[in-house]
Amino acid sequence: MGRRYTGHGTGAVGTDKSLLTLISATTIRPCLYEIITGCEATPADQATDFKVVRFTAVGVEGSGFTPLAHDPADPASLADYGSGVFGTEPTYTASAFLLQWSQNQRVTFRFVTIPEMGFLAPATAANGIGIKSSSATGTATHEASACHVE
Amino acid sequence: MPDERAHSSTNAIGYIEAFDPEKGKMEFDTLRCPHCSGHFVVRPGSGKVRSFCGHCNRLLCDLCSVKFAMNGMKCVHVEQLLHNIEHGLPDDFVPTVVAMPGKLWLPQDIKRPSPIPGR
């Protein structure tokens, strides 16, 4: 079984705003197998459309998140997470939606699959998979957590 | 009790749960698209018609169904897709495979000396 890691990102939703990106490496094909999203703001009836999309350029992330190993004995992850307020959004591949859903601000969403059967990213530098809001009726701060195996 | 029906929904490998304060917990099963590794929700009895790749023996997601139809039912498995991205090839590139009648030629056949002297 591959090594498993967790990443976390927080950010305001809106039109094409990334919450969390999994950045691949040339030596590994990371596989994203779990996603949890929710809103930390005061409950309100606002809707957000989320998408999980491949990207070919990482953009300028607000802050990185060092992947946390599920097994403390594992080495540092080869893949990396990008989070925070993105100065430049990643270059997402058109029509490469791996998962998409609309979510009310009051709802907590979780997707999980078998670790090896998740969303695969190519072993190419600056490529990866991003979790982003493609449109939203509000701007509340949402959180996204993800787990990947490599 | 296990569901023994030969239905795609019984082969679900992904799971979505959403907690709504008013409706409670909602659960959905997902299938994995063999062409993009994306997941899509499957609802038994929904009547939704999906594309099926005979090569992969799996149902395809909506986006890959469109690509599948536009590319003349050409199967680009996710492993091939990742290979294409890693090597800068077009996303729909598939190497040509040629089958020759009579004998399967393997690379080691070329190096083997001929049983006929002088040839």
PDB file of N, CA and C in Angstrom, chain B residues 12-97:
ATOM      1  N   ALA B  12     -20.231  -0.056  -7.147  1.00  0.00           N
ATOM      2  CA  ALA B  12     -19.753   1.276  -6.781  1.00  0.00           C
ATOM      3  C   ALA B  12     -18.472   1.173  -5.962  1.00  0.00           C
ATOM      4  N   ILE B  13     -17.531   2.051  -6.272  1.00  0.00           N
ATOM      5  CA  ILE B  13     -16.274   2.021  -5.523  1.00  0.00           C
ATOM      6  C   ILE B  13     -16.006   3.342  -4.820  1.00  0.00           C
ATOM      7  N   GLY B  14     -16.877   4.317  -5.027  1.00  0.00           N
ATOM      8  CA  GLY B  14     -16.730   5.584  -4.330  1.00  0.00           C
ATOM      9  C   GLY B  14     -17.981   5.893  -3.531  1.00  0.00           C
ATOM     10  N   TYR B  15     -17.866   6.838  -2.647  1.00  0.00           N
ATOM     11  CA  TYR B  15     -18.958   7.112  -1.721  1.00  0.00           C
ATOM     12  C   TYR B  15     -18.968   8.600  -1.401  1.00  0.00           C
ATOM     13  N   ILE B  16     -20.156   9.191  -1.485  1.00  0.00           N
ATOM     14  CA  ILE B  16     -20.311  10.599  -1.133  1.00  0.00           C
ATOM     15  C   ILE B  16     -21.313  10.691  -0.003  1.00  0.00           C
ATOM     16  N   GLU B  17     -20.973  11.471   1.006  1.00  0.00           N
ATOM     17  CA  GLU B  17     -21.951  11.751   2.045  1.00  0.00           C
ATOM     18  C   GLU B  17     -21.979  13.255   2.265  1.00  0.00           C
ATOM     19  N   ALA B  18     -23.188  13.765   2.403  1.00  0.00           N
ATOM     20  CA  ALA B  18     -23.368  15.182   2.647  1.00  0.00           C
ATOM     21  C   ALA B  18     -24.312  15.327   3.831  1.00  0.00           C
ATOM     22  N   PHE B  19     -23.922  16.202   4.736  1.00  0.00           N
ATOM     23  CA  PHE B  19     -24.774  16.408   5.905  1.00  0.00           C
ATOM     24  C   PHE B  19     -25.489  17.737   5.777  1.00  0.00           C
ATOM     25  N   ASP B  20     -26.808  17.663   5.710  1.00  0.00           N
ATOM     26  CA  ASP B  20     -27.649  18.850   5.637  1.00  0.00           C
ATOM     27  C   ASP B  20     -28.347  19.004   6.982  1.00  0.00           C
ATOM     28  N   PRO B  21     -28.258  20.173   7.618  1.00  0.00           N
ATOM     29  CA  PRO B  21     -28.900  20.344   8.931  1.00  0.00           C
ATOM     30  C   PRO B  21     -30.402  20.081   8.898  1.00  0.00           C
ATOM     31  N   GLU B  22     -31.043  20.291   7.743  1.00  0.00           N
ATOM     32  CA  GLU B  22     -32.499  20.102   7.672  1.00  0.00           C
ATOM     33  C   GLU B  22     -32.870  18.705   7.188  1.00  0.00           C
ATOM     34  N   LYS B  23     -32.121  18.163   6.240  1.00  0.00           N
ATOM     35  CA  LYS B  23     -32.463  16.855   5.680  1.00  0.00           C
ATOM     36  C   LYS B  23     -31.688  15.712   6.307  1.00  0.00           C
ATOM     37  N   GLY B  24     -30.685  16.040   7.073  1.00  0.00           N
ATOM     38  CA  GLY B  24     -29.880  14.986   7.675  1.00  0.00           C
ATOM     39  C   GLY B  24     -28.801  14.512   6.722  1.00  0.00           C
ATOM     40  N   LYS B  25     -28.383  13.276   6.918  1.00  0.00           N
ATOM     41  CA  LYS B  25     -27.281  12.738   6.128  1.00  0.00           C
ATOM     42  C   LYS B  25     -27.798  12.183   4.801  1.00  0.00           C
ATOM     43  N   MET B  26     -27.135  12.562   3.723  1.00  0.00           N
ATOM     44  CA  MET B  26     -27.473  12.041   2.402  1.00  0.00           C
ATOM     45  C   MET B  26     -26.277  11.257   1.882  1.00  0.00           C
ATOM     46  N   GLU B  27     -26.550  10.116   1.257  1.00  0.00           N
ATOM     47  CA  GLU B  27     -25.465   9.253   0.802  1.00  0.00           C
ATOM     48  C   GLU B  27     -25.647   8.905  -0.679  1.00  0.00           C
ATOM     49  N   PHE B  28     -24.549   8.859  -1.386  1.00  0.00           N
ATOM     50  CA  PHE B  28     -24.568   8.502  -2.811  1.00  0.00           C
ATOM     51  C   PHE B  28     -23.377   7.601  -3.105  1.00  0.00           C
ATOM     52  N   ASP B  29     -23.603   6.652  -4.013  1.00  0.00           N
ATOM     53  CA  ASP B  29     -22.500   5.812  -4.483  1.00  0.00           C
ATOM     54  C   ASP B  29     -21.956   6.396  -5.781  1.00  0.00           C
ATOM     55  N   THR B  30     -20.681   6.186  -6.018  1.00  0.00           N
ATOM     56  CA  THR B  30     -20.082   6.682  -7.257  1.00  0.00           C
ATOM     57  C   THR B  30     -19.347   5.560  -7.980  1.00  0.00           C
ATOM     58  N   LEU B  31     -19.273   5.713  -9.304  1.00  0.00           N
ATOM     59  CA  LEU B  31     -18.468   4.831 -10.146  1.00  0.00           C
ATOM     60  C   LEU B  31     -17.270   5.628 -10.651  1.00  0.00           C
ATOM     61  N   ARG B  32     -16.225   4.931 -10.992  1.00  0.00           N
ATOM     62  CA  ARG B  32     -15.024   5.601 -11.495  1.00  0.00           C
ATOM     63  C   ARG B  32     -14.953   5.469 -13.015  1.00  0.00           C
ATOM     64  N   CYS B  33     -14.746   6.579 -13.676  1.00  0.00           N
ATOM     65  CA  CYS B  33     -14.608   6.554 -15.133  1.00  0.00           C
ATOM     66  C   CYS B  33     -13.220   6.019 -15.485  1.00  0.00           C
ATOM     67  N   PRO B  34     -13.127   4.988 -16.319  1.00  0.00           N
ATOM     68  CA  PRO B  34     -11.815   4.410 -16.632  1.00  0.00           C
ATOM     69  C   PRO B  34     -10.981   5.289 -17.560  1.00  0.00           C
ATOM     70  N   HIS B  35     -11.591   6.314 -18.166  1.00  0.00           N
ATOM     71  CA  HIS B  35     -10.867   7.148 -19.126  1.00  0.00           C
ATOM     72  C   HIS B  35     -10.279   8.412 -18.517  1.00  0.00           C
ATOM     73  N   CYS B  36     -10.821   8.891 -17.399  1.00  0.00           N
ATOM     74  CA  CYS B  36     -10.284  10.133 -16.817  1.00  0.00           C
ATOM     75  C   CYS B  36     -10.012   9.989 -15.324  1.00  0.00           C
ATOM     76  N   SER B  37     -10.397   8.904 -14.727  1.00  0.00           N
ATOM     77  CA  SER B  37     -10.287   8.612 -13.290  1.00  0.00           C
ATOM     78  C   SER B  37     -11.247   9.458 -12.460  1.00  0.00           C
ATOM     79  N   GLY B  38     -12.133  10.188 -13.119  1.00  0.00           N
ATOM     80  CA  GLY B  38     -13.136  10.942 -12.384  1.00  0.00           C
ATOM     81  C   GLY B  38     -14.244  10.044 -11.859  1.00  0.00           C
ATOM     82  N   HIS B  39     -14.979  10.542 -10.898  1.00  0.00           N
ATOM     83  CA  HIS B  39     -16.077   9.762 -10.327  1.00  0.00           C
ATOM     84  C   HIS B  39     -17.406  10.431 -10.657  1.00  0.00           C
ATOM     85  N   PHE B  40     -18.461   9.636 -10.779  1.00  0.00           N
ATOM     86  CA  PHE B  40     -19.792  10.169 -11.014  1.00  0.00           C
ATOM     87  C   PHE B  40     -20.800   9.374 -10.201  1.00  0.00           C
ATOM     88  N   VAL B  41     -21.854  10.083  -9.796  1.00  0.00           N
ATOM     89  CA  VAL B  41     -22.883   9.468  -8.950  1.00  0.00           C
ATOM     90  C   VAL B  41     -23.742   8.539  -9.782  1.00  0.00           C
ATOM     91  N   VAL B  42     -24.024   7.376  -9.246  1.00  0.00           N
ATOM     92  CA  VAL B  42     -24.890   6.411  -9.921  1.00  0.00           C
ATOM     93  C   VAL B  42     -26.121   6.177  -9.055  1.00  0.00           C
ATOM     94  N   ARG B  43     -27.287   6.253  -9.724  1.00  0.00           N
ATOM     95  CA  ARG B  43     -28.551   6.043  -8.999  1.00  0.00           C
ATOM     96  C   ARG B  43     -29.279   4.867  -9.644  1.00  0.00           C
ATOM     97  N   PRO B  44     -29.479   3.786  -8.923  1.00  0.00           N
ATOM     98  CA  PRO B  44     -30.172   2.633  -9.499  1.00  0.00           C
ATOM     99  C   PRO B  44     -31.575   3.017  -9.960  1.00  0.00           C
ATOM    100  N   GLY B  45     -31.900   2.612 -11.179  1.00  0.00           N
ATOM    101  CA  GLY B  45     -33.238   2.865 -11.685  1.00  0.00           C
ATOM    102  C   GLY B  45     -33.469   4.270 -12.192  1.00  0.00           C
ATOM    103  N   SER B  46     -32.414   5.051 -12.313  1.00  0.00           N
ATOM    104  CA  SER B  46     -32.593   6.425 -12.783  1.00  0.00           C
ATOM    105  C   SER B  46     -32.944   6.454 -14.268  1.00  0.00           C
ATOM    106  N   GLY B  47     -32.588   5.412 -14.997  1.00  0.00           N
ATOM    107  CA  GLY B  47     -32.884   5.380 -16.421  1.00  0.00           C
ATOM    108  C   GLY B  47     -31.898   6.150 -17.265  1.00  0.00           C
ATOM    109  N   LYS B  48     -30.877   6.695 -16.637  1.00  0.00           N
ATOM    110  CA  LYS B  48     -29.891   7.480 -17.383  1.00  0.00           C
ATOM    111  C   LYS B  48     -29.074   6.557 -18.285  1.00  0.00           C
ATOM    112  N   VAL B  49     -28.977   6.943 -19.538  1.00  0.00           N
ATOM    113  CA  VAL B  49     -28.214   6.158 -20.505  1.00  0.00           C
ATOM    114  C   VAL B  49     -26.785   6.669 -20.531  1.00  0.00           C
ATOM    115  N   ARG B  50     -25.849   5.773 -20.315  1.00  0.00           N
ATOM    116  CA  ARG B  50     -24.433   6.157 -20.300  1.00  0.00           C
ATOM    117  C   ARG B  50     -23.679   5.374 -21.360  1.00  0.00           C
ATOM    118  N   SER B  51     -22.544   5.954 -21.774  1.00  0.00           N
ATOM    119  CA  SER B  51     -21.685   5.243 -22.724  1.00  0.00           C
ATOM    120  C   SER B  51     -20.932   4.137 -22.003  1.00  0.00           C
ATOM    121  N   PHE B  52     -20.640   3.099 -22.763  1.00  0.00           N
ATOM    122  CA  PHE B  52     -19.952   1.943 -22.203  1.00  0.00           C
ATOM    123  C   PHE B  52     -18.741   1.645 -23.084  1.00  0.00           C
ATOM    124  N   CYS B  53     -17.566   1.547 -22.474  1.00  0.00           N
ATOM    125  CA  CYS B  53     -16.362   1.224 -23.238  1.00  0.00           C
ATOM    126  C   CYS B  53     -16.134  -0.287 -23.166  1.00  0.00           C
ATOM    127  N   GLY B  54     -16.204  -0.938 -24.309  1.00  0.00           N
ATOM    128  CA  GLY B  54     -16.014  -2.390 -24.335  1.00  0.00           C
ATOM    129  C   GLY B  54     -14.593  -2.810 -24.035  1.00  0.00           C
ATOM    130  N   HIS B  55     -13.644  -1.904 -24.296  1.00  0.00           N
ATOM    131  CA  HIS B  55     -12.246  -2.189 -23.988  1.00  0.00           C
ATOM    132  C   HIS B  55     -12.020  -2.265 -22.483  1.00  0.00           C
ATOM    133  N   CYS B  56     -12.562  -1.257 -21.805  1.00  0.00           N
ATOM    134  CA  CYS B  56     -12.380  -1.164 -20.349  1.00  0.00           C
ATOM    135  C   CYS B  56     -13.448  -1.965 -19.602  1.00  0.00           C
ATOM    136  N   ASN B  57     -14.539  -2.283 -20.293  1.00  0.00           N
ATOM    137  CA  ASN B  57     -15.665  -2.986 -19.677  1.00  0.00           C
ATOM    138  C   ASN B  57     -16.243  -2.185 -18.515  1.00  0.00           C
ATOM    139  N   ARG B  58     -16.314  -0.876 -18.720  1.00  0.00           N
ATOM    140  CA  ARG B  58     -16.814   0.008 -17.674  1.00  0.00           C
ATOM    141  C   ARG B  58     -17.677   1.115 -18.289  1.00  0.00           C
ATOM    142  N   LEU B  59     -18.546   1.696 -17.454  1.00  0.00           N
ATOM    143  CA  LEU B  59     -19.316   2.859 -17.869  1.00  0.00           C
ATOM    144  C   LEU B  59     -18.420   4.089 -17.855  1.00  0.00           C
ATOM    145  N   LEU B  60     -18.738   5.066 -18.711  1.00  0.00           N
ATOM    146  CA  LEU B  60     -17.957   6.294 -18.785  1.00  0.00           C
ATOM    147  C   LEU B  60     -18.734   7.454 -18.169  1.00  0.00           C
ATOM    148  N   CYS B  61     -17.985   8.452 -17.728  1.00  0.00           N
ATOM    149  CA  CYS B  61     -18.626   9.661 -17.210  1.00  0.00           C
ATOM    150  C   CYS B  61     -19.176  10.470 -18.390  1.00  0.00           C
ATOM    151  N   ASP B  62     -19.942  11.510 -18.087  1.00  0.00           N
ATOM    152  CA  ASP B  62     -20.603  12.274 -19.156  1.00  0.00           C
ATOM    153  C   ASP B  62     -19.599  12.919 -20.101  1.00  0.00           C
ATOM    154  N   LEU B  63     -18.575  13.551 -19.559  1.00  0.00           N
ATOM    155  CA  LEU B  63     -17.604  14.237 -20.417  1.00  0.00           C
ATOM    156  C   LEU B  63     -16.855  13.254 -21.302  1.00  0.00           C
ATOM    157  N   CYS B  64     -16.431  12.138 -20.730  1.00  0.00           N
ATOM    158  CA  CYS B  64     -15.704  11.143 -21.524  1.00  0.00           C
ATOM    159  C   CYS B  64     -16.618  10.460 -22.528  1.00  0.00           C
ATOM    160  N   SER B  65     -17.903  10.397 -22.214  1.00  0.00           N
ATOM    161  CA  SER B  65     -18.858   9.832 -23.173  1.00  0.00           C
ATOM    162  C   SER B  65     -18.886  10.664 -24.445  1.00  0.00           C
ATOM    163  N   VAL B  66     -18.858  11.988 -24.270  1.00  0.00           N
ATOM    164  CA  VAL B  66     -18.861  12.882 -25.436  1.00  0.00           C
ATOM    165  C   VAL B  66     -17.572  12.702 -26.231  1.00  0.00           C
ATOM    166  N   LYS B  67     -16.426  12.688 -25.525  1.00  0.00           N
ATOM    167  CA  LYS B  67     -15.142  12.506 -26.215  1.00  0.00           C
ATOM    168  C   LYS B  67     -15.103  11.155 -26.919  1.00  0.00           C
ATOM    169  N   PHE B  68     -15.624  10.149 -26.257  1.00  0.00           N
ATOM    170  CA  PHE B  68     -15.645   8.789 -26.790  1.00  0.00           C
ATOM    171  C   PHE B  68     -16.399   8.747 -28.112  1.00  0.00           C
ATOM    172  N   ALA B  69     -17.549   9.422 -28.141  1.00  0.00           N
ATOM    173  CA  ALA B  69     -18.363   9.439 -29.352  1.00  0.00           C
ATOM    174  C   ALA B  69     -17.691  10.255 -30.455  1.00  0.00           C
ATOM    175  N   MET B  70     -17.068  11.372 -30.069  1.00  0.00           N
ATOM    176  CA  MET B  70     -16.444  12.244 -31.070  1.00  0.00           C
ATOM    177  C   MET B  70     -15.179  11.625 -31.646  1.00  0.00           C
ATOM    178  N   ASN B  71     -14.495  10.779 -30.869  1.00  0.00           N
ATOM    179  CA  ASN B  71     -13.254  10.153 -31.337  1.00  0.00           C
ATOM    180  C   ASN B  71     -13.483   8.795 -31.997  1.00  0.00           C
ATOM    181  N   GLY B  72     -14.694   8.498 -32.348  1.00  0.00           N
ATOM    182  CA  GLY B  72     -14.975   7.238 -33.023  1.00  0.00           C
ATOM    183  C   GLY B  72     -14.794   6.040 -32.117  1.00  0.00           C
ATOM    184  N   MET B  73     -15.271   6.143 -30.894  1.00  0.00           N
ATOM    185  CA  MET B  73     -15.218   5.048 -29.907  1.00  0.00           C
ATOM    186  C   MET B  73     -13.771   4.613 -29.608  1.00  0.00           C
ATOM    187  N   LYS B  74     -12.845   5.539 -29.700  1.00  0.00           N
ATOM    188  CA  LYS B  74     -11.442   5.200 -29.409  1.00  0.00           C
ATOM    189  C   LYS B  74     -11.225   5.206 -27.905  1.00  0.00           C
ATOM    190  N   CYS B  75     -10.692   4.109 -27.389  1.00  0.00           N
ATOM    191  CA  CYS B  75     -10.479   3.971 -25.948  1.00  0.00           C
ATOM    192  C   CYS B  75      -9.132   4.587 -25.569  1.00  0.00           C
ATOM    193  N   VAL B  76      -9.173   5.615 -24.729  1.00  0.00           N
ATOM    194  CA  VAL B  76      -7.956   6.196 -24.164  1.00  0.00           C
ATOM    195  C   VAL B  76      -8.049   5.996 -22.651  1.00  0.00           C
ATOM    196  N   HIS B  77      -7.445   4.924 -22.189  1.00  0.00           N
ATOM    197  CA  HIS B  77      -7.506   4.589 -20.776  1.00  0.00           C
ATOM    198  C   HIS B  77      -6.746   5.627 -19.960  1.00  0.00           C
ATOM    199  N   VAL B  78      -7.079   5.735 -18.686  1.00  0.00           N
ATOM    200  CA  VAL B  78      -6.450   6.776 -17.855  1.00  0.00           C
ATOM    201  C   VAL B  78      -4.930   6.619 -17.789  1.00  0.00           C
ATOM    202  N   GLU B  79      -4.450   5.380 -17.843  1.00  0.00           N
ATOM    203  CA  GLU B  79      -2.989   5.179 -17.843  1.00  0.00           C
ATOM    204  C   GLU B  79      -2.377   5.758 -19.118  1.00  0.00           C
ATOM    205  N   GLN B  80      -3.090   5.584 -20.233  1.00  0.00           N
ATOM    206  CA  GLN B  80      -2.619   6.154 -21.499  1.00  0.00           C
ATOM    207  C   GLN B  80      -2.721   7.674 -21.460  1.00  0.00           C
ATOM    208  N   LEU B  81      -3.791   8.191 -20.860  1.00  0.00           N
ATOM    209  CA  LEU B  81      -3.966   9.640 -20.750  1.00  0.00           C
ATOM    210  C   LEU B  81      -2.819  10.258 -19.949  1.00  0.00           C
ATOM    211  N   LEU B  82      -2.488   9.650 -18.823  1.00  0.00           N
ATOM    212  CA  LEU B  82      -1.386  10.172 -18.000  1.00  0.00           C
ATOM    213  C   LEU B  82      -0.059  10.087 -18.750  1.00  0.00           C
ATOM    214  N   HIS B  83       0.143   8.981 -19.475  1.00  0.00           N
ATOM    215  CA  HIS B  83       1.349   8.838 -20.298  1.00  0.00           C
ATOM    216  C   HIS B  83       1.410   9.966 -21.326  1.00  0.00           C
ATOM    217  N   ASN B  84       0.285  10.277 -21.949  1.00  0.00           N
ATOM    218  CA  ASN B  84       0.242  11.346 -22.951  1.00  0.00           C
ATOM    219  C   ASN B  84       0.590  12.698 -22.335  1.00  0.00           C
ATOM    220  N   ILE B  85       0.043  12.963 -21.154  1.00  0.00           N
ATOM    221  CA  ILE B  85       0.327  14.246 -20.491  1.00  0.00           C
ATOM    222  C   ILE B  85       1.810  14.321 -20.129  1.00  0.00           C
ATOM    223  N   GLU B  86       2.338  13.222 -19.600  1.00  0.00           N
ATOM    224  CA  GLU B  86       3.736  13.211 -19.155  1.00  0.00           C
ATOM    225  C   GLU B  86       4.708  13.370 -20.318  1.00  0.00           C
ATOM    226  N   HIS B  87       4.320  12.915 -21.511  1.00  0.00           N
ATOM    227  CA  HIS B  87       5.222  12.971 -22.653  1.00  0.00           C
ATOM    228  C   HIS B  87       4.816  14.032 -23.679  1.00  0.00           C
ATOM    229  N   GLY B  88       3.913  14.907 -23.292  1.00  0.00           N
ATOM    230  CA  GLY B  88       3.536  16.002 -24.175  1.00  0.00           C
ATOM    231  C   GLY B  88       2.815  15.576 -25.434  1.00  0.00           C
ATOM    232  N   LEU B  89       2.123  14.469 -25.384  1.00  0.00           N
ATOM    233  CA  LEU B  89       1.381  13.979 -26.548  1.00  0.00           C
ATOM    234  C   LEU B  89      -0.063  14.485 -26.483  1.00  0.00           C
ATOM    235  N   PRO B  90      -0.762  14.470 -27.608  1.00  0.00           N
ATOM    236  CA  PRO B  90      -2.181  14.839 -27.557  1.00  0.00           C
ATOM    237  C   PRO B  90      -2.942  13.925 -26.596  1.00  0.00           C
ATOM    238  N   ASP B  91      -3.951  14.493 -25.952  1.00  0.00           N
ATOM    239  CA  ASP B  91      -4.694  13.735 -24.945  1.00  0.00           C
ATOM    240  C   ASP B  91      -5.311  12.455 -25.500  1.00  0.00           C
ATOM    241  N   ASP B  92      -5.673  12.477 -26.793  1.00  0.00           N
ATOM    242  CA  ASP B  92      -6.362  11.316 -27.364  1.00  0.00           C
ATOM    243  C   ASP B  92      -5.415  10.392 -28.125  1.00  0.00           C
ATOM    244  N   PHE B  93      -4.099  10.550 -27.906  1.00  0.00           N
ATOM    245  CA  PHE B  93      -3.148   9.699 -28.616  1.00  0.00           C
ATOM    246  C   PHE B  93      -3.208   8.250 -28.102  1.00  0.00           C
ATOM    247  N   VAL B  94      -3.261   7.334 -29.028  1.00  0.00           N
ATOM    248  CA  VAL B  94      -3.197   5.899 -28.702  1.00  0.00           C
ATOM    249  C   VAL B  94      -2.198   5.262 -29.667  1.00  0.00           C
ATOM    250  N   PRO B  95      -1.184   4.556 -29.171  1.00  0.00           N
ATOM    251  CA  PRO B  95      -0.208   3.955 -30.083  1.00  0.00           C
ATOM    252  C   PRO B  95      -0.865   2.921 -30.983  1.00  0.00           C
ATOM    253  N   THR B  96      -0.364   2.846 -32.208  1.00  0.00           N
ATOM    254  CA  THR B  96      -0.908   1.890 -33.165  1.00  0.00           C
ATOM    255  C   THR B  96      -0.389   0.486 -32.843  1.00  0.00           C
ATOM    256  N   VAL B  97      -1.279  -0.449 -32.777  1.00  0.00           N
ATOM    257  CA  VAL B  97      -0.923  -1.838 -32.514  1.00  0.00           C
ATOM    258  C   VAL B  97      -1.242  -2.643 -33.762  1.00  0.00           C
TER     259      VAL B  97
END
